[in-house]
Amino acid sequence: KGEKKEKKKGGISSLFRMGSKKKQDDKDSDSKTKDDKKDQNAALGYVPGITLDRAGDDKEEDNRTDPKEREKKIRALRKEVEGLREQVKFQKESFSKLSKDQVPVSTRSKVKHSLLLDEVAACYKFSIESEMPIDLVALQSRLTITLLDPGTSVPSISPPDPSNDNVLLATLRIMGTNNRVQVTLMALEGHYGTLNAFVVTRVAPKVCHLVECSIKPLSLHRTVPFDTAKLEKAPLSLLKMTGAFTLGQMHAWVGACFPGVPTKLPEGDSIRYMFESTYVGTLVSAEYTKGEAVFKGQNLSVLALIKDVIAKEASTAKAKLDVKTPNIDEGSVLHMLQLLHPKLEKLLKLVDSAKYLDALNEVIAQEGSASFLTPEMRTMVEKSDEIKAEHKGSEKHITFMQHVLENLFVDRFKFKGVNVKHRMGEVKALVDKYSWEGLCSLFAVS
């Protein structure tokens, strides 16, 4: 019995050993098969990895290896390259027509500029700054712009040539190695356009930078807080416009007249602004809504400019605009002349004093004393340096004042329906032999 148990136990153990051996043999067989496949793939040049090709895309593989398809793609690429060559050729021909004597160059130097209104002196400070030293600056404009002070530059001003849109043409030579230049300009109100500055820097090859600045028709005005009481202190003339225009359109047209008007339309159904002339101190207000605009001003020339500019802008926009007959206060003309009179009188006296200074100094040098001179003349001699400094730009200011009077003279009678442009010479003759009575008589005011 004990022997039977031992035999049964030995039979079960042998069966386990046989099963384990079979499993091991199967593992060894699978491992050997895998090794054989790796060796076979290596012999064929295959590398095991991940592929994005779907199984069964034999047609695409055939297309990639088909000589006809490959030739078709090559012809398409050649056609594309030929098209690009034609574009390059066209661009080269276009550039050669623009400039036959120059070649295109690139520069890393940058030029910054600013055109700021000096509210105290009623003129503009035009500044140009470059990363590289500036060699020269050429100023050009079709507008009547006066160069009051060239700063540290040496100016060379050419005669006006209106036929070629060169009313202002000046070259500023920069001495030393300056990267910044600032000049003082005065723009005559009534005309609008662009001031161009051609900046040449000291780099090789020579490169010219173009700087453009927009000049508004009423460029010497600034925005001030709306004050009805202050506006009504002087005689007012009124200009009213109606039509099929939107609030945004009228806002853009007002911005075309005055500097400082934001391009973004303010909130609300109505907008109002007040502007002050930095030259004579007159005020003008603008109040407008959809389809209606009212302008009140102490200067007839300002209202005339607003009327002309807005009418032109409306015509360009093809918007219907009806300009009502202006309500003119005759007292506004006299008020304007009273503001201009002391300025013009001071300038003319300054010119006369400068003429007498050289003669007085010569007489004093011969006599050895100034005791024989009148107190007024002695004061003039003592302040000779101050008078000469003020006289430096007085001639330009007188010419500017003459233009202001000419515009006022034309506008004063234009609102009455009378053309007096043929009498412009009378204004110049009045300035040459100035008197307050003659000024009032010319403008037909009392």
CSV table of C-alpha atoms in Angstrom, one decimal:
chain,number,residue,atom,x,y,z
A,1,LYS,CA,0.0,0.0,0.0
A,2,GLY,CA,2.8,2.3,0.8
A,3,GLU,CA,4.5,1.5,-2.4
A,4,LYS,CA,1.3,2.4,-4.4
A,5,LYS,CA,1.2,5.8,-2.7
A,6,GLU,CA,4.8,6.4,-3.6
A,7,LYS,CA,4.2,5.4,-7.3
A,8,LYS,CA,1.1,7.7,-7.5
A,9,LYS,CA,3.0,10.6,-6.0
A,10,GLY,CA,5.9,10.0,-8.4
A,11,GLY,CA,3.5,9.9,-11.4
A,12,ILE,CA,2.0,13.3,-10.5
A,13,SER,CA,5.4,14.9,-10.0
A,14,SER,CA,6.5,13.6,-13.4
A,15,LEU,CA,3.4,15.1,-15.1
A,16,PHE,CA,4.2,18.6,-13.6
A,17,ARG,CA,7.8,18.3,-14.7
A,18,MET,CA,6.7,17.4,-18.2
A,19,GLY,CA,4.2,20.4,-18.4
A,20,SER,CA,6.9,22.9,-17.2
A,21,LYS,CA,9.4,21.6,-19.7
A,22,LYS,CA,6.8,21.9,-22.5
A,23,LYS,CA,6.1,25.5,-21.5
A,24,GLN,CA,9.8,26.3,-21.5
A,25,ASP,CA,10.3,24.7,-24.8
A,26,ASP,CA,7.5,26.8,-26.3
A,27,LYS,CA,9.0,30.0,-24.9
A,28,ASP,CA,12.4,29.1,-26.3
A,29,SER,CA,10.8,28.4,-29.7
A,30,ASP,CA,8.9,31.8,-29.7
A,31,SER,CA,12.1,33.7,-28.8
A,32,LYS,CA,14.0,31.9,-31.5
A,33,THR,CA,11.3,32.8,-34.1
A,34,LYS,CA,11.5,36.5,-33.1
A,35,ASP,CA,15.3,36.5,-33.3
A,36,ASP,CA,15.1,34.9,-36.8
A,37,LYS,CA,12.6,37.6,-37.9
A,38,LYS,CA,14.8,40.4,-36.6
A,39,ASP,CA,17.8,38.9,-38.4
A,40,GLN,CA,15.7,38.6,-41.6
A,41,ASN,CA,14.5,42.3,-41.4
A,42,ALA,CA,18.0,43.5,-40.7
A,43,ALA,CA,19.2,41.6,-43.8
A,44,LEU,CA,16.5,43.2,-45.9
A,45,GLY,CA,17.3,46.7,-44.5
A,46,TYR,CA,14.1,47.2,-42.5
A,47,VAL,CA,14.2,49.2,-39.2
A,48,PRO,CA,11.4,48.4,-36.7
A,49,GLY,CA,9.4,51.5,-35.8
A,50,ILE,CA,6.1,53.4,-36.1
A,51,THR,CA,4.5,54.2,-39.4
A,52,LEU,CA,1.6,56.5,-40.3
A,53,ASP,CA,0.9,54.7,-43.6
A,54,ARG,CA,-2.3,52.7,-43.6
A,55,ALA,CA,-2.1,49.1,-44.5
A,56,GLY,CA,-3.2,48.6,-48.1
A,57,ASP,CA,-2.1,52.0,-49.4
A,58,ASP,CA,-0.3,50.3,-52.2
A,59,LYS,CA,-1.8,52.7,-54.8
A,60,GLU,CA,-0.3,55.8,-53.2
A,61,GLU,CA,3.1,54.1,-53.0
A,62,ASP,CA,2.7,53.3,-56.7
A,63,ASN,CA,1.9,57.0,-57.4
A,64,ARG,CA,5.0,58.1,-55.5
A,65,THR,CA,7.3,55.8,-57.4
A,66,ASP,CA,5.5,56.1,-60.8
A,67,PRO,CA,7.8,58.0,-63.2
A,68,LYS,CA,4.9,59.7,-64.9
A,69,GLU,CA,3.6,61.2,-61.7
A,70,ARG,CA,7.0,62.2,-60.6
A,71,GLU,CA,7.6,64.0,-64.0
A,72,LYS,CA,4.2,65.8,-63.6
A,73,LYS,CA,5.2,67.2,-60.2
A,74,ILE,CA,8.5,68.3,-61.5
A,75,ARG,CA,6.9,70.2,-64.4
A,76,ALA,CA,4.5,71.9,-61.9
A,77,LEU,CA,7.4,73.0,-59.7
A,78,ARG,CA,9.3,74.3,-62.7
A,79,LYS,CA,6.2,76.3,-63.8
A,80,GLU,CA,5.9,77.8,-60.3
A,81,VAL,CA,9.6,78.8,-60.2
A,82,GLU,CA,9.2,80.4,-63.7
A,83,GLY,CA,6.3,82.5,-62.4
A,84,LEU,CA,8.3,83.7,-59.4
A,85,ARG,CA,11.1,84.8,-61.8
A,86,GLU,CA,8.6,86.8,-63.9
A,87,GLN,CA,7.5,88.6,-60.7
A,88,VAL,CA,11.0,89.5,-59.7
A,89,LYS,CA,11.7,90.7,-63.3
A,90,PHE,CA,8.6,92.9,-63.2
A,91,GLN,CA,9.5,94.4,-59.8
A,92,LYS,CA,13.0,95.2,-61.1
A,93,GLU,CA,11.6,96.9,-64.2
A,94,SER,CA,9.2,99.0,-62.0
A,95,PHE,CA,12.0,100.2,-59.8
A,96,SER,CA,14.3,101.0,-62.7
A,97,LYS,CA,11.5,103.3,-64.1
A,98,LEU,CA,11.3,105.1,-60.7
A,99,SER,CA,15.0,105.7,-60.3
A,100,LYS,CA,17.7,105.1,-63.0
A,101,ASP,CA,20.5,106.8,-61.1
A,102,GLN,CA,20.0,105.3,-57.6
A,103,VAL,CA,20.1,101.9,-56.1
A,104,PRO,CA,18.0,100.5,-53.3
A,105,VAL,CA,19.6,100.3,-49.9
A,106,SER,CA,18.5,99.4,-46.4
A,107,THR,CA,19.3,101.3,-43.3
A,108,ARG,CA,18.8,100.5,-39.6
A,109,SER,CA,18.8,104.2,-38.5
A,110,LYS,CA,15.4,105.6,-37.5
A,111,VAL,CA,14.2,109.2,-37.5
A,112,LYS,CA,11.7,110.6,-35.0
A,113,HIS,CA,9.9,113.9,-35.3
A,114,SER,CA,7.4,116.1,-33.5
A,115,LEU,CA,5.4,119.2,-34.5
A,116,LEU,CA,4.2,121.0,-31.4
A,117,LEU,CA,2.3,124.3,-31.1
A,118,ASP,CA,3.9,126.9,-28.9
A,119,GLU,CA,0.8,128.5,-27.5
A,120,VAL,CA,2.7,131.5,-26.1
A,121,ALA,CA,4.6,132.5,-29.2
A,122,ALA,CA,1.8,131.3,-31.6
A,123,CYS,CA,4.3,129.3,-33.7
A,124,TYR,CA,5.3,125.6,-34.2
A,125,LYS,CA,8.4,123.9,-32.8
A,126,PHE,CA,9.5,121.3,-35.4
A,127,SER,CA,12.0,118.8,-33.9
A,128,ILE,CA,13.8,116.0,-35.8
A,129,GLU,CA,15.9,113.4,-34.0
A,130,SER,CA,18.0,110.5,-35.5
A,131,GLU,CA,20.0,107.6,-34.2
A,132,MET,CA,22.8,108.7,-36.6
A,133,PRO,CA,24.3,112.2,-36.9
A,134,ILE,CA,22.2,114.4,-39.2
A,135,ASP,CA,24.0,115.9,-42.3
A,136,LEU,CA,21.2,118.2,-43.6
A,137,VAL,CA,17.4,118.7,-43.6
A,138,ALA,CA,15.4,120.0,-46.6
A,139,LEU,CA,12.0,121.5,-45.8
A,140,GLN,CA,9.4,121.7,-48.6
A,141,SER,CA,5.7,122.6,-48.7
A,142,ARG,CA,3.2,124.2,-50.9
A,143,LEU,CA,1.8,126.1,-47.9
A,144,THR,CA,2.8,129.6,-46.7
A,145,ILE,CA,5.1,128.7,-43.9
A,146,THR,CA,7.7,131.1,-42.4
A,147,LEU,CA,11.0,129.8,-41.0
A,148,LEU,CA,11.3,132.1,-37.9
A,149,ASP,CA,14.3,130.5,-36.2
A,150,PRO,CA,16.6,127.8,-37.8
A,151,GLY,CA,18.1,126.9,-34.4
A,152,THR,CA,21.7,125.6,-34.5
A,153,SER,CA,21.5,124.9,-38.3
A,154,VAL,CA,22.7,127.1,-41.1
A,155,PRO,CA,19.7,127.8,-43.4
A,156,SER,CA,19.6,128.4,-47.1
A,157,ILE,CA,16.2,129.6,-48.3
A,158,SER,CA,15.2,129.4,-51.9
A,159,PRO,CA,12.7,131.8,-53.5
A,160,PRO,CA,9.1,130.6,-53.6
A,161,ASP,CA,8.1,128.6,-56.7
A,162,PRO,CA,4.3,128.1,-56.5
A,163,SER,CA,4.2,126.6,-60.0
A,164,ASN,CA,6.1,123.6,-58.6
A,165,ASP,CA,4.3,123.6,-55.2
A,166,ASN,CA,7.4,125.0,-53.6
A,167,VAL,CA,6.2,127.9,-51.6
A,168,LEU,CA,8.6,126.9,-48.8
A,169,LEU,CA,11.9,125.4,-49.9
A,170,ALA,CA,14.8,125.6,-47.4
A,171,THR,CA,17.9,123.6,-46.7
A,172,LEU,CA,19.3,123.3,-43.2
A,173,ARG,CA,22.9,122.4,-42.9
A,174,ILE,CA,23.7,120.8,-39.6
A,175,MET,CA,27.1,121.7,-38.1
A,176,GLY,CA,29.1,119.2,-36.0
A,177,THR,CA,27.8,115.8,-35.1
A,178,ASN,CA,24.3,116.6,-33.9
A,179,ASN,CA,21.6,113.9,-33.8
A,180,ARG,CA,18.8,116.5,-33.2
A,181,VAL,CA,17.7,119.7,-34.8
A,182,GLN,CA,14.8,122.0,-33.8
A,183,VAL,CA,13.4,124.9,-35.9
A,184,THR,CA,10.6,127.4,-35.3
A,185,LEU,CA,7.9,127.7,-38.0
A,186,MET,CA,4.8,129.9,-38.4
A,187,ALA,CA,2.0,128.7,-40.7
A,188,LEU,CA,-0.5,131.1,-42.2
A,189,GLU,CA,-4.0,130.0,-41.4
A,190,GLY,CA,-6.3,129.4,-44.4
A,191,HIS,CA,-4.3,126.8,-46.2
A,192,TYR,CA,-3.9,123.2,-45.3
A,193,GLY,CA,-1.6,120.4,-46.6
A,194,THR,CA,1.7,118.7,-45.7
A,195,LEU,CA,5.1,119.9,-44.5
A,196,ASN,CA,7.8,117.6,-45.9
A,197,ALA,CA,11.2,117.2,-44.3
A,198,PHE,CA,13.9,115.2,-46.1
A,199,VAL,CA,16.5,114.1,-43.6
A,200,VAL,CA,19.9,113.0,-44.8
A,201,THR,CA,22.1,111.2,-42.2
A,202,ARG,CA,25.8,110.7,-42.2
A,203,VAL,CA,25.9,107.0,-43.1
A,204,ALA,CA,27.3,105.1,-46.0
A,205,PRO,CA,25.7,104.9,-48.5
A,206,LYS,CA,23.7,108.2,-48.2
A,207,VAL,CA,20.1,107.6,-47.2
A,208,CYS,CA,17.3,110.1,-47.1
A,209,HIS,CA,14.4,109.8,-44.7
A,210,LEU,CA,11.0,111.4,-45.6
A,211,VAL,CA,9.1,113.0,-42.7
A,212,GLU,CA,5.5,114.2,-43.3
A,213,CYS,CA,3.5,116.5,-41.0
A,214,SER,CA,-0.1,117.5,-41.6
A,215,ILE,CA,-1.0,121.2,-41.2
A,216,LYS,CA,-4.7,122.0,-40.5
A,217,PRO,CA,-6.4,125.1,-41.9
A,218,LEU,CA,-6.8,126.7,-38.5
A,219,SER,CA,-3.4,125.4,-37.2
A,220,LEU,CA,-2.8,128.3,-34.7
A,221,HIS,CA,-5.9,127.4,-32.7
A,222,ARG,CA,-6.1,125.3,-29.5
A,223,THR,CA,-9.0,123.7,-27.7
A,224,VAL,CA,-10.1,125.4,-24.5
A,225,PRO,CA,-12.9,124.7,-21.9
A,226,PHE,CA,-16.3,125.7,-23.2
A,227,ASP,CA,-17.2,129.1,-21.6
A,228,THR,CA,-20.3,130.8,-23.0
A,229,ALA,CA,-19.8,133.9,-20.9
A,230,LYS,CA,-16.3,134.4,-22.1
A,231,LEU,CA,-17.4,133.8,-25.7
A,232,GLU,CA,-20.1,136.5,-25.5
A,233,LYS,CA,-17.8,139.2,-24.2
A,234,ALA,CA,-17.0,140.2,-27.8
A,235,PRO,CA,-19.2,140.7,-30.8
A,236,LEU,CA,-20.2,137.3,-32.4
A,237,SER,CA,-21.0,136.3,-35.9
A,238,LEU,CA,-23.0,133.1,-36.5
A,239,LEU,CA,-22.7,130.4,-39.2
A,240,LYS,CA,-25.3,127.6,-39.4
A,241,MET,CA,-25.3,124.4,-41.5
A,242,THR,CA,-28.0,121.8,-42.0
A,243,GLY,CA,-28.2,118.7,-44.2
A,244,ALA,CA,-28.3,114.9,-44.4
A,245,PHE,CA,-25.0,114.3,-42.5
A,246,THR,CA,-24.4,112.1,-39.5
A,247,LEU,CA,-22.9,113.2,-36.2
A,248,GLY,CA,-19.7,111.2,-37.0
A,249,GLN,CA,-19.3,113.0,-40.4
A,250,MET,CA,-19.6,116.5,-38.9
A,251,HIS,CA,-17.2,115.5,-36.1
A,252,ALA,CA,-14.6,114.4,-38.8
A,253,TRP,CA,-15.1,117.7,-40.7
A,254,VAL,CA,-14.5,119.8,-37.6
A,255,GLY,CA,-11.4,117.7,-37.0
A,256,ALA,CA,-10.3,118.6,-40.5
A,257,CYS,CA,-10.4,122.3,-39.6
A,258,PHE,CA,-8.9,122.4,-36.1
A,259,PRO,CA,-6.0,120.6,-34.5
A,260,GLY,CA,-6.5,118.8,-31.2
A,261,VAL,CA,-9.9,117.3,-32.1
A,262,PRO,CA,-10.0,113.6,-31.1
A,263,THR,CA,-10.6,111.1,-34.0
A,264,LYS,CA,-12.8,109.0,-31.8
A,265,LEU,CA,-16.4,110.2,-31.7
A,266,PRO,CA,-17.4,111.2,-28.1
A,267,GLU,CA,-20.5,109.7,-26.5
A,268,GLY,CA,-23.8,111.6,-26.7
A,269,ASP,CA,-26.3,112.9,-29.3
A,270,SER,CA,-24.6,116.4,-29.4
A,271,ILE,CA,-21.0,117.6,-29.3
A,272,ARG,CA,-19.5,121.0,-28.6
A,273,TYR,CA,-16.0,122.5,-28.6
A,274,MET,CA,-14.4,125.9,-28.1
A,275,PHE,CA,-11.2,127.0,-29.7
A,276,GLU,CA,-8.9,130.0,-29.1
A,277,SER,CA,-6.5,131.6,-31.5
A,278,THR,CA,-3.0,131.6,-30.0
A,279,TYR,CA,-2.1,134.6,-32.2
A,280,VAL,CA,-4.8,137.2,-31.5
A,281,GLY,CA,-6.9,135.5,-28.7
A,282,THR,CA,-10.2,135.3,-30.5
A,283,LEU,CA,-12.7,132.5,-29.7
A,284,VAL,CA,-14.9,130.3,-31.8
A,285,SER,CA,-17.4,127.6,-30.7
A,286,ALA,CA,-18.7,124.6,-32.6
A,287,GLU,CA,-21.9,122.9,-31.5
A,288,TYR,CA,-23.3,120.1,-33.7
A,289,THR,CA,-25.8,117.2,-33.8
A,290,LYS,CA,-27.0,114.9,-36.5
A,291,GLY,CA,-28.1,117.1,-39.4
A,292,GLU,CA,-27.3,120.5,-37.8
A,293,ALA,CA,-24.1,122.4,-36.9
A,294,VAL,CA,-23.8,126.0,-35.5
A,295,PHE,CA,-20.5,127.9,-35.3
A,296,LYS,CA,-20.1,131.2,-33.4
A,297,GLY,CA,-16.9,133.2,-33.7
A,298,GLN,CA,-15.3,136.6,-33.0
A,299,ASN,CA,-13.2,136.5,-36.2
A,300,LEU,CA,-14.9,136.5,-39.7
A,301,SER,CA,-11.9,134.8,-41.3
A,302,VAL,CA,-12.2,131.8,-39.1
A,303,LEU,CA,-15.9,131.4,-40.0
A,304,ALA,CA,-15.1,131.8,-43.7
A,305,LEU,CA,-12.5,129.0,-43.4
A,306,ILE,CA,-14.8,126.7,-41.6
A,307,LYS,CA,-17.4,127.2,-44.3
A,308,ASP,CA,-15.0,126.5,-47.1
A,309,VAL,CA,-13.4,123.5,-45.6
A,310,ILE,CA,-16.6,121.8,-44.5
A,311,ALA,CA,-18.3,122.4,-47.8
A,312,LYS,CA,-15.3,120.8,-49.6
A,313,GLU,CA,-15.3,117.8,-47.2
A,314,ALA,CA,-19.0,117.3,-47.7
A,315,SER,CA,-18.7,117.5,-51.4
A,316,THR,CA,-16.0,114.8,-51.3
A,317,ALA,CA,-18.2,112.6,-49.1
A,318,LYS,CA,-21.2,113.3,-51.4
A,319,ALA,CA,-23.2,114.4,-48.4
A,320,LYS,CA,-26.0,117.0,-48.7
A,321,LEU,CA,-25.1,120.2,-47.0
A,322,ASP,CA,-27.0,123.5,-46.8
A,323,VAL,CA,-25.1,126.5,-45.5
A,324,LYS,CA,-27.4,129.2,-44.2
A,325,THR,CA,-26.6,132.9,-44.8
A,326,PRO,CA,-24.2,134.0,-42.0
A,327,ASN,CA,-25.4,136.4,-39.4
A,328,ILE,CA,-22.6,138.9,-39.3
A,329,ASP,CA,-22.0,141.4,-36.5
A,330,GLU,CA,-20.3,144.4,-37.9
A,331,GLY,CA,-18.7,145.0,-34.5
A,332,SER,CA,-16.7,141.8,-34.9
A,333,VAL,CA,-14.6,143.4,-37.7
A,334,LEU,CA,-13.7,146.4,-35.5
A,335,HIS,CA,-13.0,144.1,-32.6
A,336,MET,CA,-10.5,142.1,-34.7
A,337,LEU,CA,-8.8,145.3,-35.9
A,338,GLN,CA,-8.4,146.5,-32.3
A,339,LEU,CA,-6.6,143.3,-31.5
A,340,LEU,CA,-4.3,143.5,-34.5
A,341,HIS,CA,-3.5,147.2,-34.2
A,342,PRO,CA,-1.1,147.2,-31.2
A,343,LYS,CA,0.8,144.2,-32.6
A,344,LEU,CA,1.3,145.8,-36.0
A,345,GLU,CA,2.1,149.2,-34.5
A,346,LYS,CA,4.8,147.6,-32.2
A,347,LEU,CA,6.4,145.8,-35.1
A,348,LEU,CA,6.6,148.9,-37.3
A,349,LYS,CA,8.1,151.0,-34.5
A,350,LEU,CA,10.7,148.2,-33.9
A,351,VAL,CA,11.7,148.4,-37.6
A,352,ASP,CA,12.0,152.2,-37.5
A,353,SER,CA,14.1,152.0,-34.3
A,354,ALA,CA,16.5,149.5,-35.8
A,355,LYS,CA,17.0,151.8,-38.8
A,356,TYR,CA,18.0,154.7,-36.5
A,357,LEU,CA,20.3,152.8,-34.3
A,358,ASP,CA,23.3,152.6,-36.6
A,359,ALA,CA,23.0,156.4,-37.4
A,360,LEU,CA,22.7,157.3,-33.7
A,361,ASN,CA,25.7,155.2,-32.7
A,362,GLU,CA,27.8,156.8,-35.4
A,363,VAL,CA,26.9,160.3,-34.3
A,364,ILE,CA,27.6,159.4,-30.6
A,365,ALA,CA,31.0,158.1,-31.7
A,366,GLN,CA,31.8,161.4,-33.5
A,367,GLU,CA,30.6,163.7,-30.7
A,368,GLY,CA,31.9,161.5,-27.8
A,369,SER,CA,28.7,161.9,-25.8
A,370,ALA,CA,25.0,161.2,-26.0
A,371,SER,CA,23.9,164.1,-23.8
A,372,PHE,CA,22.6,166.1,-26.8
A,373,LEU,CA,20.0,163.3,-27.6
A,374,THR,CA,16.4,163.4,-26.5
A,375,PRO,CA,15.5,161.1,-23.6
A,376,GLU,CA,13.6,158.8,-26.1
A,377,MET,CA,16.7,158.5,-28.3
A,378,ARG,CA,19.0,157.8,-25.3
A,379,THR,CA,16.7,155.0,-24.2
A,380,MET,CA,16.8,153.6,-27.7
A,381,VAL,CA,20.6,153.6,-27.7
A,382,GLU,CA,20.8,152.0,-24.2
A,383,LYS,CA,18.5,149.2,-25.4
A,384,SER,CA,20.2,148.7,-28.7
A,385,ASP,CA,21.1,145.1,-28.1
A,386,GLU,CA,17.6,144.3,-27.1
A,387,ILE,CA,16.1,146.1,-30.1
A,388,LYS,CA,18.4,144.3,-32.5
A,389,ALA,CA,17.5,140.9,-31.0
A,390,GLU,CA,13.7,141.7,-31.3
A,391,HIS,CA,14.2,143.1,-34.8
A,392,LYS,CA,15.8,139.9,-36.0
A,393,GLY,CA,12.4,138.3,-37.0
A,394,SER,CA,10.2,141.5,-37.1
A,395,GLU,CA,10.2,141.6,-40.9
A,396,LYS,CA,8.8,138.1,-41.1
A,397,HIS,CA,6.2,138.9,-38.5
A,398,ILE,CA,5.1,142.0,-40.4
A,399,THR,CA,4.7,140.0,-43.6
A,400,PHE,CA,2.7,137.5,-41.7
A,401,MET,CA,0.5,140.3,-40.2
A,402,GLN,CA,0.0,141.6,-43.7
A,403,HIS,CA,-1.3,138.2,-44.8
A,404,VAL,CA,-3.7,138.2,-41.9
A,405,LEU,CA,-5.1,141.6,-42.8
A,406,GLU,CA,-5.5,140.6,-46.5
A,407,ASN,CA,-7.5,137.5,-45.5
A,408,LEU,CA,-9.7,139.6,-43.2
A,409,PHE,CA,-10.2,142.2,-45.9
A,410,VAL,CA,-11.3,139.7,-48.4
A,411,ASP,CA,-13.6,137.8,-46.0
A,412,ARG,CA,-15.1,141.0,-44.6
A,413,PHE,CA,-16.6,141.8,-48.0
A,414,LYS,CA,-17.1,138.3,-49.3
A,415,PHE,CA,-19.9,137.7,-46.8
A,416,LYS,CA,-21.5,140.8,-48.3
A,417,GLY,CA,-21.2,139.3,-51.8
A,418,VAL,CA,-18.4,141.7,-52.9
A,419,ASN,CA,-15.1,140.6,-54.5
A,420,VAL,CA,-12.3,142.9,-53.4
A,421,LYS,CA,-9.3,140.7,-54.4
A,422,HIS,CA,-8.3,143.3,-57.0
A,423,ARG,CA,-7.8,145.8,-54.1
A,424,MET,CA,-5.2,143.7,-52.2
A,425,GLY,CA,-2.5,146.2,-53.0
A,426,GLU,CA,-4.2,148.7,-50.8
A,427,VAL,CA,-3.5,146.5,-47.7
A,428,LYS,CA,0.2,146.5,-48.5
A,429,ALA,CA,0.2,150.2,-49.0
A,430,LEU,CA,-1.5,150.7,-45.7
A,431,VAL,CA,1.1,148.6,-43.9
A,432,ASP,CA,3.9,150.6,-45.5
A,433,LYS,CA,2.3,153.9,-44.3
A,434,TYR,CA,0.4,152.7,-41.4
A,435,SER,CA,-2.2,154.6,-39.4
A,436,TRP,CA,-5.2,153.5,-37.3
A,437,GLU,CA,-7.5,155.9,-39.2
A,438,GLY,CA,-6.4,154.5,-42.5
A,439,LEU,CA,-7.0,150.9,-41.3
A,440,CYS,CA,-10.6,151.7,-40.2
A,441,SER,CA,-11.3,153.5,-43.5
A,442,LEU,CA,-10.0,150.6,-45.6
A,443,PHE,CA,-12.3,148.1,-43.8
A,444,ALA,CA,-15.2,150.6,-43.8
A,445,VAL,CA,-15.7,150.5,-40.0
A,446,SER,CA,-16.0,153.3,-37.5
